[in-house]
mmCIF file of C-alpha atoms in Angstrom:
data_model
loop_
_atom_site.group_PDB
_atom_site.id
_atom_site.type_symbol
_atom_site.label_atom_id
_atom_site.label_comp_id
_atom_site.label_asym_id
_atom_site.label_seq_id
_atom_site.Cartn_x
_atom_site.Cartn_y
_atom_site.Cartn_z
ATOM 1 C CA UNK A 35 0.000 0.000 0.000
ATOM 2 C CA UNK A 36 1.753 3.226 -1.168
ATOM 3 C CA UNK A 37 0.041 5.274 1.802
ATOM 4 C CA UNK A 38 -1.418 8.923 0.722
ATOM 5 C CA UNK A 39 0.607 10.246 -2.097
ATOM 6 C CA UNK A 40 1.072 13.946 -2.751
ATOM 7 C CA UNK A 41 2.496 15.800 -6.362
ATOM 8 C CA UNK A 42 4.547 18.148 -6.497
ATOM 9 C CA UNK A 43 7.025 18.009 -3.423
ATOM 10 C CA UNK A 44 8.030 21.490 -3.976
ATOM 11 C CA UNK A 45 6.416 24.001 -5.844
ATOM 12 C CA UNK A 46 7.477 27.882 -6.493
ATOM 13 C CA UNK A 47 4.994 30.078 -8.046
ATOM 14 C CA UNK A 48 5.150 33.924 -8.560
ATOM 15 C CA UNK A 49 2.167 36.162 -7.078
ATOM 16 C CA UNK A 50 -0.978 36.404 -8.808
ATOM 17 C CA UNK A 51 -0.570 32.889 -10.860
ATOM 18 C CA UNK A 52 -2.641 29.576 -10.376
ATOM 19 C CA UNK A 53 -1.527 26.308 -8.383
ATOM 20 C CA UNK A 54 -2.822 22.947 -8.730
ATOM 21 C CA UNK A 55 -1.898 20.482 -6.253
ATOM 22 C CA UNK A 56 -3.029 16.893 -6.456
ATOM 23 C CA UNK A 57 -3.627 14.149 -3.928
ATOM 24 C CA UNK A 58 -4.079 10.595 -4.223
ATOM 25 C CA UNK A 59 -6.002 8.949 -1.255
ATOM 26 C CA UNK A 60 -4.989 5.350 0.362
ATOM 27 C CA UNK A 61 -6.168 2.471 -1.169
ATOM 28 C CA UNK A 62 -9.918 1.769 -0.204
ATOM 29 C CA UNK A 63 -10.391 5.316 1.648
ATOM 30 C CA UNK A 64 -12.911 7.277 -0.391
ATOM 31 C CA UNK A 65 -12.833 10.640 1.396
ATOM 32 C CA UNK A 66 -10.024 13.261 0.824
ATOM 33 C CA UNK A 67 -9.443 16.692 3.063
ATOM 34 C CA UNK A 68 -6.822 19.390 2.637
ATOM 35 C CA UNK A 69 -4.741 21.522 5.392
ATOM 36 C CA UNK A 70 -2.724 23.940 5.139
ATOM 37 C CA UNK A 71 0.270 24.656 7.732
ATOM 38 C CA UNK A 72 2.072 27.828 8.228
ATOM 39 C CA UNK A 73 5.600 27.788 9.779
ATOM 40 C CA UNK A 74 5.117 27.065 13.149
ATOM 41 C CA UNK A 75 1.386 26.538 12.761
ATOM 42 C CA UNK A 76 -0.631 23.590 13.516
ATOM 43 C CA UNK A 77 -2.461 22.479 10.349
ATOM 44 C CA UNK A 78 -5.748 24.167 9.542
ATOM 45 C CA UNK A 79 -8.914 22.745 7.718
ATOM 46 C CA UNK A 80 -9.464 24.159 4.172
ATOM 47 C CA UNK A 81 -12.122 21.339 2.601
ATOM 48 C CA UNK A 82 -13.173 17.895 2.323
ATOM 49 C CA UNK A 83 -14.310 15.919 -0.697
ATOM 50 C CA UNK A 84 -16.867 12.835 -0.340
ATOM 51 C CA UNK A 85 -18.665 11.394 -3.202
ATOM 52 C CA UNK A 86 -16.951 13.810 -5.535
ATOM 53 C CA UNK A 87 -18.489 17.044 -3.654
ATOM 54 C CA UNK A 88 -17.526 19.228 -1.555
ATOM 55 C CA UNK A 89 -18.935 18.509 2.038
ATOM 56 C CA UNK A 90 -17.146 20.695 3.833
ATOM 57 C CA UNK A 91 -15.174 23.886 3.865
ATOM 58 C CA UNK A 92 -13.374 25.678 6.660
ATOM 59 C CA UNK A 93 -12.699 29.863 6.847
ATOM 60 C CA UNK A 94 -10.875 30.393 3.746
ATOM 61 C CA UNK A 95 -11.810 32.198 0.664
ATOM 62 C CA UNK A 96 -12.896 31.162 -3.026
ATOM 63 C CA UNK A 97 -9.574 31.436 -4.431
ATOM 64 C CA UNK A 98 -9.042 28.199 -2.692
ATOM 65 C CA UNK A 99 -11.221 25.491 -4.770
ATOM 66 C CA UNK A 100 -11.207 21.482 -5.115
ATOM 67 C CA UNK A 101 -11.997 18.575 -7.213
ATOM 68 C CA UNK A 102 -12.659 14.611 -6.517
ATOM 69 C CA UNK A 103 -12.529 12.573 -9.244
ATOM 70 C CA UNK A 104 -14.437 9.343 -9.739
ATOM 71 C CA UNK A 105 -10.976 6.905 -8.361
ATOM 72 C CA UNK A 106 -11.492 9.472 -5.359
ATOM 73 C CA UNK A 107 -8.119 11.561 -5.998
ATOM 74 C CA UNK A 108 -8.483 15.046 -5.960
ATOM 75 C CA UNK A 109 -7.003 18.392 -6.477
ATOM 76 C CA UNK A 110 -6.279 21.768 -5.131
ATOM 77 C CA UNK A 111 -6.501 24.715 -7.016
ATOM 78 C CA UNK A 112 -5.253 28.486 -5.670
ATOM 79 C CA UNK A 113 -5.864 31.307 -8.017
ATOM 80 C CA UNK A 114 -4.422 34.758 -7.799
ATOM 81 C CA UNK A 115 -1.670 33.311 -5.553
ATOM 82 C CA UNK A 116 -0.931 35.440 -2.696
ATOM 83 C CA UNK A 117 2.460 35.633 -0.408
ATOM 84 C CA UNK A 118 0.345 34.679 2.231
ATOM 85 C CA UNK A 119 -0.159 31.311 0.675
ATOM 86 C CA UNK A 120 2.630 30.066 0.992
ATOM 87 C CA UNK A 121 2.234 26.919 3.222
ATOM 88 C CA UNK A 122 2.721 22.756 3.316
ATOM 89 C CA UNK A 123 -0.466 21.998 1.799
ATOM 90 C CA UNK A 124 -1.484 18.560 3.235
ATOM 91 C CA UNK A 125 -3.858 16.079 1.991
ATOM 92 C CA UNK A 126 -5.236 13.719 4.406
ATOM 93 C CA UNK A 127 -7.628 10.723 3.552
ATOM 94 C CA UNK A 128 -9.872 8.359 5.154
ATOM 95 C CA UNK A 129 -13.269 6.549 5.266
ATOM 96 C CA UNK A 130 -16.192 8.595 5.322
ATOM 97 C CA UNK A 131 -17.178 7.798 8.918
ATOM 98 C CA UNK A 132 -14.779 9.776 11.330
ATOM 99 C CA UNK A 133 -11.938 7.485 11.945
ATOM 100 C CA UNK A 134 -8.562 7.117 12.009
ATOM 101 C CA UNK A 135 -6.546 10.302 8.841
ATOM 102 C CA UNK A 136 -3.937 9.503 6.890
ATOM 103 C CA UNK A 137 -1.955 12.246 5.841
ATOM 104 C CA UNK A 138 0.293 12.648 2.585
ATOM 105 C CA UNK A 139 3.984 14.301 2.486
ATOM 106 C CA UNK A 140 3.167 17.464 1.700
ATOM 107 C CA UNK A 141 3.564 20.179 -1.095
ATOM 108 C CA UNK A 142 5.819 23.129 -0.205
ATOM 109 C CA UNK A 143 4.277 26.201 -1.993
ATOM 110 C CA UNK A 144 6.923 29.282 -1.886
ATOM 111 C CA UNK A 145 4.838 32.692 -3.350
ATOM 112 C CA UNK A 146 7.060 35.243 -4.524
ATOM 113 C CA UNK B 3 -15.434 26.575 17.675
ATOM 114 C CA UNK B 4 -13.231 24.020 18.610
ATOM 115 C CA UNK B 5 -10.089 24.916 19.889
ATOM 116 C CA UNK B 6 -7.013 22.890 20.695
ATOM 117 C CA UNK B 7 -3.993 24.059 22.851
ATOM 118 C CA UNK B 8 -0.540 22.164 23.344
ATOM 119 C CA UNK B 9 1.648 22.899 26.195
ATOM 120 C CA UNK B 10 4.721 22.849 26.133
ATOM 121 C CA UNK B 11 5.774 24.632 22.917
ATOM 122 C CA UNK B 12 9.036 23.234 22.957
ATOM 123 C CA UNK B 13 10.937 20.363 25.127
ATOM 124 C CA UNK B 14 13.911 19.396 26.117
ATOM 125 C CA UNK B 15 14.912 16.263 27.635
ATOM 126 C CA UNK B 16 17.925 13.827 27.858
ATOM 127 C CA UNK B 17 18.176 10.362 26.396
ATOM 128 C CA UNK B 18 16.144 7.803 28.553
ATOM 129 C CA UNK B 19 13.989 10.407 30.334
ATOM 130 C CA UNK B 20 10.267 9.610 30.654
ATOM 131 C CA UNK B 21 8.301 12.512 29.372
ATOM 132 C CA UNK B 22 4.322 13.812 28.894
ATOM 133 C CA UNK B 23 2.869 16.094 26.333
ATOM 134 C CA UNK B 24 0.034 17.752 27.277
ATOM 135 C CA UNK B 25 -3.465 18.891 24.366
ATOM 136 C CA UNK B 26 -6.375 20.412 25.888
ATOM 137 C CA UNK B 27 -9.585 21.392 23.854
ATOM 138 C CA UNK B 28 -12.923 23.184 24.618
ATOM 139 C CA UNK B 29 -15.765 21.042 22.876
ATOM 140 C CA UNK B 30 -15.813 17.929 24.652
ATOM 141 C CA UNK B 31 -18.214 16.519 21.849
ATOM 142 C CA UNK B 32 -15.151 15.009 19.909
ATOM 143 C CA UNK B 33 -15.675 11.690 17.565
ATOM 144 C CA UNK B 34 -11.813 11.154 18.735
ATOM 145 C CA UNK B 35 -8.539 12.381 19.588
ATOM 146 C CA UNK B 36 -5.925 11.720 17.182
ATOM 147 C CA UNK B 37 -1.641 12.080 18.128
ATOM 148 C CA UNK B 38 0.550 12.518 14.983
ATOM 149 C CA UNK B 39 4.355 13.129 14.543
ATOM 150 C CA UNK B 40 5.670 15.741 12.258
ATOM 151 C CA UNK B 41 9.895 15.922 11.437
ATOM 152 C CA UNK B 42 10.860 18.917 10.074
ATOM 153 C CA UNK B 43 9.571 19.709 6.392
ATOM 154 C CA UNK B 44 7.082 17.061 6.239
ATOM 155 C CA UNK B 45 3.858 15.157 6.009
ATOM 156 C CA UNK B 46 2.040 13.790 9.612
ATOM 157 C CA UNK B 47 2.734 10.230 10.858
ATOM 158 C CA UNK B 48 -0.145 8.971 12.759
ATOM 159 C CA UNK B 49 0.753 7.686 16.343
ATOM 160 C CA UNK B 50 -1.935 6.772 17.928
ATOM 161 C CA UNK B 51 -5.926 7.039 17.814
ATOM 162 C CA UNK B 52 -8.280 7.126 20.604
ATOM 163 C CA UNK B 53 -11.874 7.320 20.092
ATOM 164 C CA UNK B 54 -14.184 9.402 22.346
ATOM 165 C CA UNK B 55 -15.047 6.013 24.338
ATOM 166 C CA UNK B 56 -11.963 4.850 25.067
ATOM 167 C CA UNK B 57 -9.943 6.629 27.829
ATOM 168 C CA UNK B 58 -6.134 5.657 26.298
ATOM 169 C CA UNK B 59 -4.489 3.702 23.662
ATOM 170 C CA UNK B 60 -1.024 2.190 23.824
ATOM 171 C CA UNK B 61 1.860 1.351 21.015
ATOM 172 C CA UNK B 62 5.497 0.800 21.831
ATOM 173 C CA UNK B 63 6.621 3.325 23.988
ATOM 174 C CA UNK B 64 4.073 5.637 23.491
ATOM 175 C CA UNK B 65 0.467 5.601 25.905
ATOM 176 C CA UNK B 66 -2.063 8.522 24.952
ATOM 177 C CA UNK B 67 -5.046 8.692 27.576
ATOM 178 C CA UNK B 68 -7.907 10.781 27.257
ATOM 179 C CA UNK B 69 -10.516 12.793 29.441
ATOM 180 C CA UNK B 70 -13.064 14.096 27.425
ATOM 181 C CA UNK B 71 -15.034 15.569 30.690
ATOM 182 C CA UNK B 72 -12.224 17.902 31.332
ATOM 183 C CA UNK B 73 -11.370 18.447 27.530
ATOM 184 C CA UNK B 74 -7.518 16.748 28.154
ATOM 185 C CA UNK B 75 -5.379 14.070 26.266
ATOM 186 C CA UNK B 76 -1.891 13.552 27.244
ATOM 187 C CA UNK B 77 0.798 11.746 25.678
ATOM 188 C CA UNK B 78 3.361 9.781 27.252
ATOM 189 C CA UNK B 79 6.494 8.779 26.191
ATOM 190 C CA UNK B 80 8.889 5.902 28.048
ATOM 191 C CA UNK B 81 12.596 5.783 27.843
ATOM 192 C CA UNK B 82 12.884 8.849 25.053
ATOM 193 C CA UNK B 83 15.638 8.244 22.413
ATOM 194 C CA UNK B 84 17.453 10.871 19.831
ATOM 195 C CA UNK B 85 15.384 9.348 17.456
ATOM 196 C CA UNK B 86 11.946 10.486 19.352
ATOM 197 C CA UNK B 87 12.913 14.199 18.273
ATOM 198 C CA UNK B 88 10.339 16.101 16.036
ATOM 199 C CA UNK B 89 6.862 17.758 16.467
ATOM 200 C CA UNK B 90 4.195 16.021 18.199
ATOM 201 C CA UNK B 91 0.278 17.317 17.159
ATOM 202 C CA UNK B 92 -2.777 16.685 18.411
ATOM 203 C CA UNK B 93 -6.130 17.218 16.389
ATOM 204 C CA UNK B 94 -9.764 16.402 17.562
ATOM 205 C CA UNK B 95 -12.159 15.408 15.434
ATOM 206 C CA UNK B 96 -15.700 16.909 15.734
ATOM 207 C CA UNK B 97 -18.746 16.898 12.921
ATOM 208 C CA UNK B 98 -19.680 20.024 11.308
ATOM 209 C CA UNK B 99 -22.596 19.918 8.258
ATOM 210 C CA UNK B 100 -22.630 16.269 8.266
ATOM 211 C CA UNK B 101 -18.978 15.356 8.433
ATOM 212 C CA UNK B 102 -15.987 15.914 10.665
ATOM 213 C CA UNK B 103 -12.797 17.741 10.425
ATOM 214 C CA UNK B 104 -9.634 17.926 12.253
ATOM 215 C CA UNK B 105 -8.366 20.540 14.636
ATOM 216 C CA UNK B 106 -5.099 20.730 15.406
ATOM 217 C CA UNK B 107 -3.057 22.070 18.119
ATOM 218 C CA UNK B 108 0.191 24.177 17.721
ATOM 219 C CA UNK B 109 2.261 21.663 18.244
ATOM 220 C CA UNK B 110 4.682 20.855 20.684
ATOM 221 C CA UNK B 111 8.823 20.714 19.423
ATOM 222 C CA UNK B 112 10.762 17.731 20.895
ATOM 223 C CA UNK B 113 14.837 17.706 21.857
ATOM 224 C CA UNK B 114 15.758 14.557 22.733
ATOM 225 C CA UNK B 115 19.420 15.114 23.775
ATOM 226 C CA UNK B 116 22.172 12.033 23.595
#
C-alpha cells in the first residue's frame, strides 16, 4: 500500500498565478481533506471531498477550490496566488465515517 | 469553535527520560482524539488514535489517555531516544454539516538530547 501520495514536493509560483496540487487517497479510503500549515502553525482545515463534492469547507476564501474525481483523488486549485499562501499543503484521507486520517507528504508552496 | 492548545511549545529532555505532552480542547463533543508526529519539512505520521469512548491507547513506547469531561489528552512517552525528536500534534475530530474535520493544536517541538 503506497500510503497517501502527494504531487509536487516542492512548488514555487510567482504572485498572482494559479496552483494545482493533487492528492491521491490510500487504497480503499474514499474521502479526501486538505490543510494547510504555516511555519510554526498547527495544520488548519481548508475542505473535504466525499462522493466527488464538496462537504465541507473551513474559513478560507474562493480562491481556494477542489476537485474529486471518480478513483477518489483530488485536487487543489489556488488562483491569484498570494504571499500569504505560501504553506505545506497537506492532503489527508480516510473513510467517510470519522476514523482514524492519513496524511500525505506534503507540497511546499513558496509565493514570490 | 473548537479549539485545541498544546503545552509545552518546545521540550527538552535527555536520552532515557520519561516525558508527557500535554493537548487540551474546549468542545468535549469530539468523535476522537488523534496524536501525529511531524519531522521537520514534512507530512504527519499517525501515532496513535483514541476514540471518544476509550480513555487511552497504547503502542510501543508511546500511551495517549484521554478525558473528554475535562477536555484533556496527554501523551506519554517511556525511555525517550534521539530518534523520538520532532513535532508532536494533536487534532480532535468533531462533525460540522454532516462530516468531521480535524483541529489541530500548535504543536509541541521535541529535543531529545544524547
Amino acid at each position: 500500500d503506497a500510503g497517501v501520495t502527494q504531487s509536487p514536493t516542492h512548488l514555487i509560483k510567482t504572485r498572482g498565478q494559479q496552483v494545482t496540487l493533487r492528492c491521491s487517497p490510500k487504497s480503499g479510503h474514499d474521502t479526501v481533506s486538505w490543510y494547510q500549515q504555516a511555519l510554526g502553525q498547527g495544520p488548519q482545515f481548508i475542505f473535504q471531498y466525499y462522493e466527488e463534492e464538496e462537504r465541507q469547507r473551513g474559513n478560507f476564501p474562493d480562491r481556494f477550490s477542489g476537485h474529486q474525481f471518480p478513483n477518489y483523488s483530488s485536487e487543489l486549485n489556488v488562483n491569484a496566488l498570494l504571499l500569504g499562501d505560501s504553506a505545506l499543503y497537506l492532503c489527508a484521507s480516510s473513510f467517510s465515517s470519522p476514523i482514524e486520517a492519513f496524511f500525505g507528504q506534503g507540497t511546499r508552496l513558496t509565493v514570490v | 469553535k473548537q479549539e485545541v492548545t498544546q503545552i509545552p511549545a518546545a521540550l527538552s529532555v535527555p536520552e532515557g527520560e520519561n516525558l508527557v505532552l500535554n493537548c487540551s480542547f474546549t468542545d468535549s463533543a469530539i468523535y476522537n482524539l488523534q496524536w501525529f508526529r511531524q519531522d521537520p519539512g514534512k507530512g504527519l505520521t499517525s501515532l496513535l488514535l483514541i476514540q471518544s469512548s476509550q480513555r487511552e491507547q497504547t503502542s510501543g513506547r508511546l500511551n495517549a489517555s484521554l478525558d473528554k469531561s475535562s477536555g484533556r489528552s496527554t501523551l506519554y512517552i517511556a525511555a525517550s531516544q534521539p530518534g523520538d525528536s520532532a513535532t508532536y500534534l494533536c487534532a480532535s475530530a468533531y462533525s460540522g454539516a454532516g462530516s468531521y474535520q480535524l483541529t489541530f493544536g500548535k504543536g509541541t517541538k521535541l529535543s531529545v538530547i544524547p
